[in-house]
Structures are given as structure tokens and as C-alpha cells.
PDB file of C-alpha atoms in Angstrom:
ATOM      1  CA  MET J   1     -18.784  -7.221  -0.647  1.00 46.00           C
ATOM      2  CA  THR J   2     -18.615 -11.020   0.584  1.00 56.00           C
ATOM      3  CA  PHE J   3     -15.127 -11.664  -0.354  1.00 55.00           C
ATOM      4  CA  VAL J   4     -14.122  -8.927   1.965  1.00 60.00           C
ATOM      5  CA  GLU J   5     -16.296  -6.859   4.094  1.00 60.00           C
ATOM      6  CA  LYS J   6     -15.629  -3.416   3.221  1.00 54.00           C
ATOM      7  CA  HIS J   7     -16.207  -2.005   6.518  1.00 54.00           C
ATOM      8  CA  ARG J   8     -13.280  -4.385   7.550  1.00 59.00           C
ATOM      9  CA  PHE J   9     -10.866  -1.318   5.465  1.00 60.00           C
ATOM     10  CA  GLU J  10     -12.524   1.157   5.323  1.00 67.00           C
ATOM     11  CA  SER J  11     -11.604   3.153   8.400  1.00 69.00           C
ATOM     12  CA  VAL J  12      -8.667   1.690  10.036  1.00 66.00           C
ATOM     13  CA  ARG J  13      -5.741   4.071   9.032  1.00 70.00           C
ATOM     14  CA  THR J  14      -2.273   1.741   9.822  1.00 82.00           C
ATOM     15  CA  GLU J  15      -0.190  -0.865   7.960  1.00 83.00           C
ATOM     16  CA  ARG J  16      -0.716  -2.630  10.321  1.00 87.00           C
ATOM     17  CA  GLU J  17      -4.544  -2.816  10.287  1.00 86.00           C
ATOM     18  CA  LEU J  18      -3.743  -3.179   6.117  1.00 86.00           C
ATOM     19  CA  MET J  19      -1.577  -6.042   6.212  1.00 88.00           C
ATOM     20  CA  LYS J  20      -3.905  -7.730   8.182  1.00 90.00           C
ATOM     21  CA  ILE J  21      -6.665  -7.439   5.618  1.00 89.00           C
ATOM     22  CA  ALA J  22      -4.872  -8.184   2.489  1.00 90.00           C
ATOM     23  CA  TRP J  23      -3.050 -11.301   3.685  1.00 93.00           C
ATOM     24  CA  GLU J  24      -6.421 -13.227   5.293  1.00 92.00           C
ATOM     25  CA  GLY J  25      -8.364 -11.648   1.812  1.00 91.00           C
ATOM     26  CA  GLU J  26      -5.478 -14.103  -0.282  1.00 94.00           C
ATOM     27  CA  LEU J  27      -5.639 -16.617   2.323  1.00 95.00           C
ATOM     28  CA  PHE J  28      -9.574 -17.009   1.643  1.00 93.00           C
ATOM     29  CA  GLY J  29      -8.912 -16.308  -1.906  1.00 93.00           C
ATOM     30  CA  VAL J  30      -6.454 -19.666  -2.060  1.00 96.00           C
ATOM     31  CA  GLY J  31      -9.969 -21.368  -1.493  1.00 96.00           C
ATOM     32  CA  LEU J  32     -11.582 -19.863  -3.556  1.00 94.00           C
ATOM     33  CA  PHE J  33     -10.373 -20.082  -6.808  1.00 96.00           C
ATOM     34  CA  GLU J  34      -9.122 -23.744  -5.383  1.00 97.00           C
ATOM     35  CA  THR J  35     -12.291 -25.406  -4.813  1.00 97.00           C
ATOM     36  CA  LEU J  36     -13.664 -23.293  -8.614  1.00 96.00           C
ATOM     37  CA  ALA J  37     -10.187 -24.834 -10.592  1.00 96.00           C
ATOM     38  CA  GLU J  38     -12.337 -28.634  -9.235  1.00 97.00           C
ATOM     39  CA  ARG J  39     -16.179 -27.312  -9.797  1.00 96.00           C
ATOM     40  CA  PHE J  40     -15.149 -25.853 -13.257  1.00 96.00           C
ATOM     41  CA  PRO J  41     -13.064 -27.931 -15.579  1.00 95.00           C
ATOM     42  CA  ARG J  42     -13.787 -26.112 -17.694  1.00 93.00           C
ATOM     43  CA  HIS J  43     -12.120 -23.299 -16.963  1.00 93.00           C
ATOM     44  CA  ALA J  44      -9.026 -25.065 -14.257  1.00 94.00           C
ATOM     45  CA  ASP J  45      -6.165 -24.151 -15.987  1.00 93.00           C
ATOM     46  CA  GLN J  46      -7.428 -19.632 -15.146  1.00 92.00           C
ATOM     47  CA  LEU J  47      -8.567 -20.764 -12.381  1.00 95.00           C
ATOM     48  CA  THR J  48      -5.289 -22.458 -11.170  1.00 95.00           C
ATOM     49  CA  ALA J  49      -3.285 -19.805 -12.453  1.00 93.00           C
ATOM     50  CA  CYS J  50      -5.951 -17.794 -10.171  1.00 93.00           C
ATOM     51  CA  ALA J  51      -4.589 -19.779  -7.142  1.00 95.00           C
ATOM     52  CA  THR J  52      -1.230 -19.922  -7.961  1.00 95.00           C
ATOM     53  CA  MET J  53      -1.196 -16.115  -7.409  1.00 94.00           C
ATOM     54  CA  GLU J  54      -3.541 -15.971  -3.409  1.00 95.00           C
ATOM     55  CA  TRP J  55      -0.427 -18.654  -2.666  1.00 96.00           C
ATOM     56  CA  PHE J  56       2.467 -16.356  -3.999  1.00 95.00           C
ATOM     57  CA  ASN J  57       0.948 -13.166  -2.466  1.00 95.00           C
ATOM     58  CA  VAL J  58      -0.154 -15.483  -0.034  1.00 96.00           C
ATOM     59  CA  HIS J  59       3.746 -15.777   0.641  1.00 95.00           C
ATOM     60  CA  ALA J  60       4.918 -12.351  -0.359  1.00 95.00           C
ATOM     61  CA  CYS J  61       2.142 -10.861   3.065  1.00 94.00           C
ATOM     62  CA  GLU J  62       3.484 -12.815   5.407  1.00 95.00           C
ATOM     63  CA  PRO J  63       7.406 -11.734   5.699  1.00 95.00           C
ATOM     64  CA  LEU J  64       6.604  -8.016   5.135  1.00 93.00           C
ATOM     65  CA  GLY J  65       2.998  -8.291   7.550  1.00 92.00           C
ATOM     66  CA  HIS J  66       5.541 -10.438  10.505  1.00 94.00           C
ATOM     67  CA  ALA J  67       7.757  -7.335   9.967  1.00 92.00           C
ATOM     68  CA  ALA J  68       4.624  -5.165  10.885  1.00 89.00           C
ATOM     69  CA  GLY J  69       4.085  -7.351  13.875  1.00 92.00           C
ATOM     70  CA  VAL J  70       0.989  -8.870  12.320  1.00 92.00           C
ATOM     71  CA  HIS J  71       0.738 -13.026  12.354  1.00 94.00           C
ATOM     72  CA  VAL J  72      -2.670 -15.267  11.067  1.00 95.00           C
ATOM     73  CA  PRO J  73      -1.996 -18.138  12.583  1.00 96.00           C
ATOM     74  CA  LEU J  74      -2.375 -21.376  11.060  1.00 96.00           C
ATOM     75  CA  ALA J  75      -6.128 -21.871  12.647  1.00 97.00           C
ATOM     76  CA  LYS J  76      -7.032 -18.832  11.314  1.00 95.00           C
ATOM     77  CA  ALA J  77      -5.425 -19.095   8.453  1.00 96.00           C
ATOM     78  CA  GLU J  78      -7.443 -22.856   7.447  1.00 96.00           C
ATOM     79  CA  ARG J  79     -10.802 -21.609   8.722  1.00 95.00           C
ATOM     80  CA  LEU J  80     -10.567 -18.762   6.460  1.00 94.00           C
ATOM     81  CA  GLY J  81      -9.315 -20.779   3.134  1.00 95.00           C
ATOM     82  CA  ARG J  82     -13.033 -23.955   4.181  1.00 96.00           C
ATOM     83  CA  GLU J  83     -14.712 -20.289   4.197  1.00 93.00           C
ATOM     84  CA  GLY J  84     -13.474 -19.459   0.234  1.00 93.00           C
ATOM     85  CA  ALA J  85     -14.377 -23.045  -0.292  1.00 95.00           C
ATOM     86  CA  ALA J  86     -17.472 -22.629   1.355  1.00 94.00           C
ATOM     87  CA  PHE J  87     -18.122 -19.456  -0.624  1.00 92.00           C
ATOM     88  CA  ALA J  88     -17.338 -20.833  -4.096  1.00 93.00           C
ATOM     89  CA  ARG J  89     -19.422 -24.316  -3.741  1.00 94.00           C
ATOM     90  CA  SER J  90     -22.607 -21.421  -2.565  1.00 93.00           C
ATOM     91  CA  ILE J  91     -22.665 -19.979  -6.574  1.00 89.00           C
ATOM     92  CA  HIS J  92     -23.865 -22.363  -8.682  1.00 90.00           C
ATOM     93  CA  THR J  93     -22.869 -21.341 -12.008  1.00 95.00           C
ATOM     94  CA  PHE J  94     -19.521 -20.100 -13.988  1.00 95.00           C
ATOM     95  CA  HIS J  95     -20.861 -16.574 -14.858  1.00 94.00           C
ATOM     96  CA  GLY J  96     -22.334 -16.282 -10.966  1.00 93.00           C
ATOM     97  CA  ILE J  97     -18.557 -16.240 -10.018  1.00 92.00           C
ATOM     98  CA  ALA J  98     -17.857 -13.967 -12.635  1.00 93.00           C
ATOM     99  CA  ARG J  99     -19.996 -11.299 -12.425  1.00 93.00           C
ATOM    100  CA  LEU J 100     -19.465 -11.112  -8.491  1.00 91.00           C
ATOM    101  CA  ALA J 101     -15.799 -11.024  -8.661  1.00 90.00           C
ATOM    102  CA  ILE J 102     -15.888  -8.670 -11.206  1.00 92.00           C
ATOM    103  CA  GLU J 103     -17.388  -6.477  -8.464  1.00 90.00           C
ATOM    104  CA  GLU J 104     -15.116  -7.488  -5.550  1.00 88.00           C
ATOM    105  CA  THR J 105     -11.919  -7.092  -7.003  1.00 87.00           C
ATOM    106  CA  ARG J 106     -13.617  -3.221  -7.626  1.00 88.00           C
ATOM    107  CA  GLU J 107     -14.989  -2.926  -3.991  1.00 85.00           C
ATOM    108  CA  VAL J 108     -11.360  -4.275  -2.537  1.00 86.00           C
ATOM    109  CA  ASP J 109      -8.828  -1.984  -4.964  1.00 89.00           C
ATOM    110  CA  PRO J 110      -9.111   0.699  -2.296  1.00 87.00           C
ATOM    111  CA  LEU J 111      -7.271  -1.893  -0.354  1.00 87.00           C
ATOM    112  CA  PHE J 112      -4.763  -1.899  -2.097  1.00 91.00           C
ATOM    113  CA  LYS J 113      -4.382   1.132  -3.077  1.00 92.00           C
ATOM    114  CA  LYS J 114      -4.486   2.332   0.944  1.00 90.00           C
ATOM    115  CA  ILE J 115      -1.932  -0.103   1.486  1.00 91.00           C
ATOM    116  CA  SER J 116       0.564   1.660  -1.371  1.00 93.00           C
ATOM    117  CA  LYS J 117      -0.017   5.328  -0.628  1.00 92.00           C
ATOM    118  CA  ASN J 118       0.410   4.647   3.617  1.00 87.00           C
ATOM    119  CA  ALA J 119       3.130   1.754   3.050  1.00 90.00           C
ATOM    120  CA  GLU J 120       6.225   2.456   5.705  1.00 88.00           C
ATOM    121  CA  THR J 121       8.807   1.091   3.526  1.00 92.00           C
ATOM    122  CA  PRO J 122       8.953  -0.118  -1.152  1.00 95.00           C
ATOM    123  CA  GLU J 123       8.736  -3.086  -0.784  1.00 94.00           C
ATOM    124  CA  VAL J 124       4.973  -2.827   1.870  1.00 93.00           C
ATOM    125  CA  LYS J 125       3.966  -0.043  -1.672  1.00 95.00           C
ATOM    126  CA  THR J 126       5.518  -2.790  -3.778  1.00 95.00           C
ATOM    127  CA  LEU J 127       2.460  -5.422  -2.429  1.00 94.00           C
ATOM    128  CA  GLY J 128       0.569  -2.947  -2.461  1.00 94.00           C
ATOM    129  CA  ASP J 129       0.730  -2.138  -6.322  1.00 96.00           C
ATOM    130  CA  ASP J 130       1.469  -5.663  -7.031  1.00 95.00           C
ATOM    131  CA  LEU J 131      -1.871  -6.978  -5.378  1.00 94.00           C
ATOM    132  CA  LEU J 132      -4.412  -3.743  -7.468  1.00 93.00           C
ATOM    133  CA  GLU J 133      -1.915  -5.426 -10.499  1.00 94.00           C
ATOM    134  CA  HIS J 134      -3.870  -8.635  -9.579  1.00 92.00           C
ATOM    135  CA  GLU J 135      -6.224  -7.278  -8.958  1.00 92.00           C
ATOM    136  CA  ASP J 136      -6.652  -6.137 -12.306  1.00 93.00           C
ATOM    137  CA  ALA J 137      -5.725  -8.938 -14.000  1.00 92.00           C
ATOM    138  CA  LEU J 138      -9.336 -10.902 -12.323  1.00 92.00           C
ATOM    139  CA  ARG J 139     -11.123  -8.832 -13.589  1.00 93.00           C
ATOM    140  CA  ASP J 140     -10.533  -8.164 -17.287  1.00 93.00           C
ATOM    141  CA  TRP J 141      -9.692 -12.521 -17.106  1.00 92.00           C
ATOM    142  CA  PHE J 142     -13.315 -12.795 -15.741  1.00 93.00           C
ATOM    143  CA  LYS J 143     -15.142  -9.806 -18.252  1.00 94.00           C
ATOM    144  CA  SER J 144     -13.182 -11.072 -21.801  1.00 92.00           C
ATOM    145  CA  GLU J 145     -15.367 -14.859 -19.990  1.00 91.00           C
ATOM    146  CA  LEU J 146     -18.366 -13.401 -19.982  1.00 92.00           C
ATOM    147  CA  ASP J 147     -18.135 -11.768 -22.956  1.00 92.00           C
ATOM    148  CA  GLY J 148     -17.189 -15.645 -25.038  1.00 87.00           C
ATOM    149  CA  ASN J 149     -13.597 -14.192 -25.431  1.00 82.00           C
ATOM    150  CA  SER J 150     -12.435 -17.393 -23.196  1.00 73.00           C
ATOM    151  CA  GLY J 151      -8.024 -16.707 -23.538  1.00 60.00           C
ATOM    152  CA  GLN J 152      -8.509 -13.675 -24.620  1.00 53.00           C
ATOM    153  CA  ALA J 153      -7.066 -11.833 -21.680  1.00 51.00           C
ATOM    154  CA  ALA J 154      -3.676 -13.236 -20.067  1.00 52.00           C
ATOM    155  CA  PHE J 155      -2.327 -12.293 -17.079  1.00 50.00           C
ATOM    156  CA  PRO J 156      -0.222 -10.138 -17.327  1.00 44.00           C
ATOM    157  CA  SER J 157       3.715 -10.038 -15.464  1.00 41.00           C
ATOM    158  CA  VAL J 158       3.892  -8.635 -12.136  1.00 41.00           C
ATOM    159  CA  ASN J 159       7.051  -7.963 -11.024  1.00 43.00           C
ATOM    160  CA  GLY J 160       8.361 -11.142 -13.018  1.00 45.00           C
ATOM    161  CA  ARG J 161       6.099 -13.351 -11.304  1.00 45.00           C
ATOM    162  CA  GLY J 162       2.249 -13.593 -13.368  1.00 42.00           C
TER     163      GLY J 162
END
């Protein structure tokens, strides 16, 4: 895995640990998709929508994370965004990032399923479900682009958010 190290969430059990990993992953995703939107203007509208959804997810994770006793300091949040941006610059083609994103979203699905399954509150369960749906939408869009069906896949509305 590249976006999120799988070993970080395979052995975790607590909601706090899961929330922190999810929150940090979304922060990384903001930098990733904002930079991809700049690098690939043909896909800028969709990639900007991805970045916006990542921001939305960050803001959904934050209060739930704080309620669970999880904190991501500003310096770390900024570093994660820079790391996402640097990663986006390291992939030289849109097809390369699309293939990797399809693989990575499959790898992170268990994290969000674990959040939903182990949720201590209905709000955290909803967050896990929404994050999983977000990954599905990303994967579907990247697949449609690789298949030459640009614009055929749409980002679904997630509880009215999309």
C-alpha cells in the first residue's frame, strides 16, 4: 500500500486508533487530490471534487475524533497534506495514478468497514459507511476513466453530501 500503510490498521482494535488513521488518511488525500487537479487539467473538475470530498471527510472526522480522544496536531496535518502532494507529483501519468488509486481504495476498504463494525456510536458508524462509499465512488470514477468512459461515472450523494 502507498496511501495508507496497511499494517497500521490490520492490528488495531480501538475506535480511537481507527479514527486517527482515517483522519490522517483524509488529510493526505486532500494534498494528493489538490495536486492531482493541478497536474492533470483535463480531469481537474473531478479531482477538485475528490479534494473537496476529502476536506469534507476531514471535517467529519475531526469532531468525532475529538470526542473519542483523538487529536491530529496542525503541524502533522500540514505535513500529511504535503506528503500527499509530494506523492501526487511522483506519479507521472494520469493512468498511473488511476491504476494505483483503484488498488489503494480496495486496500483501505477494510479500515472503513472496521470503523463501521466497531463503532461505539451511530455517528461513527455512519462515518465509516460514508468513507467506504466515498472510496467506492473514487474507484468507480477512476475505472471509468481508464476504460475510456470519461464522465460516465458520477460521484454519488452520500447522505446528501455528494
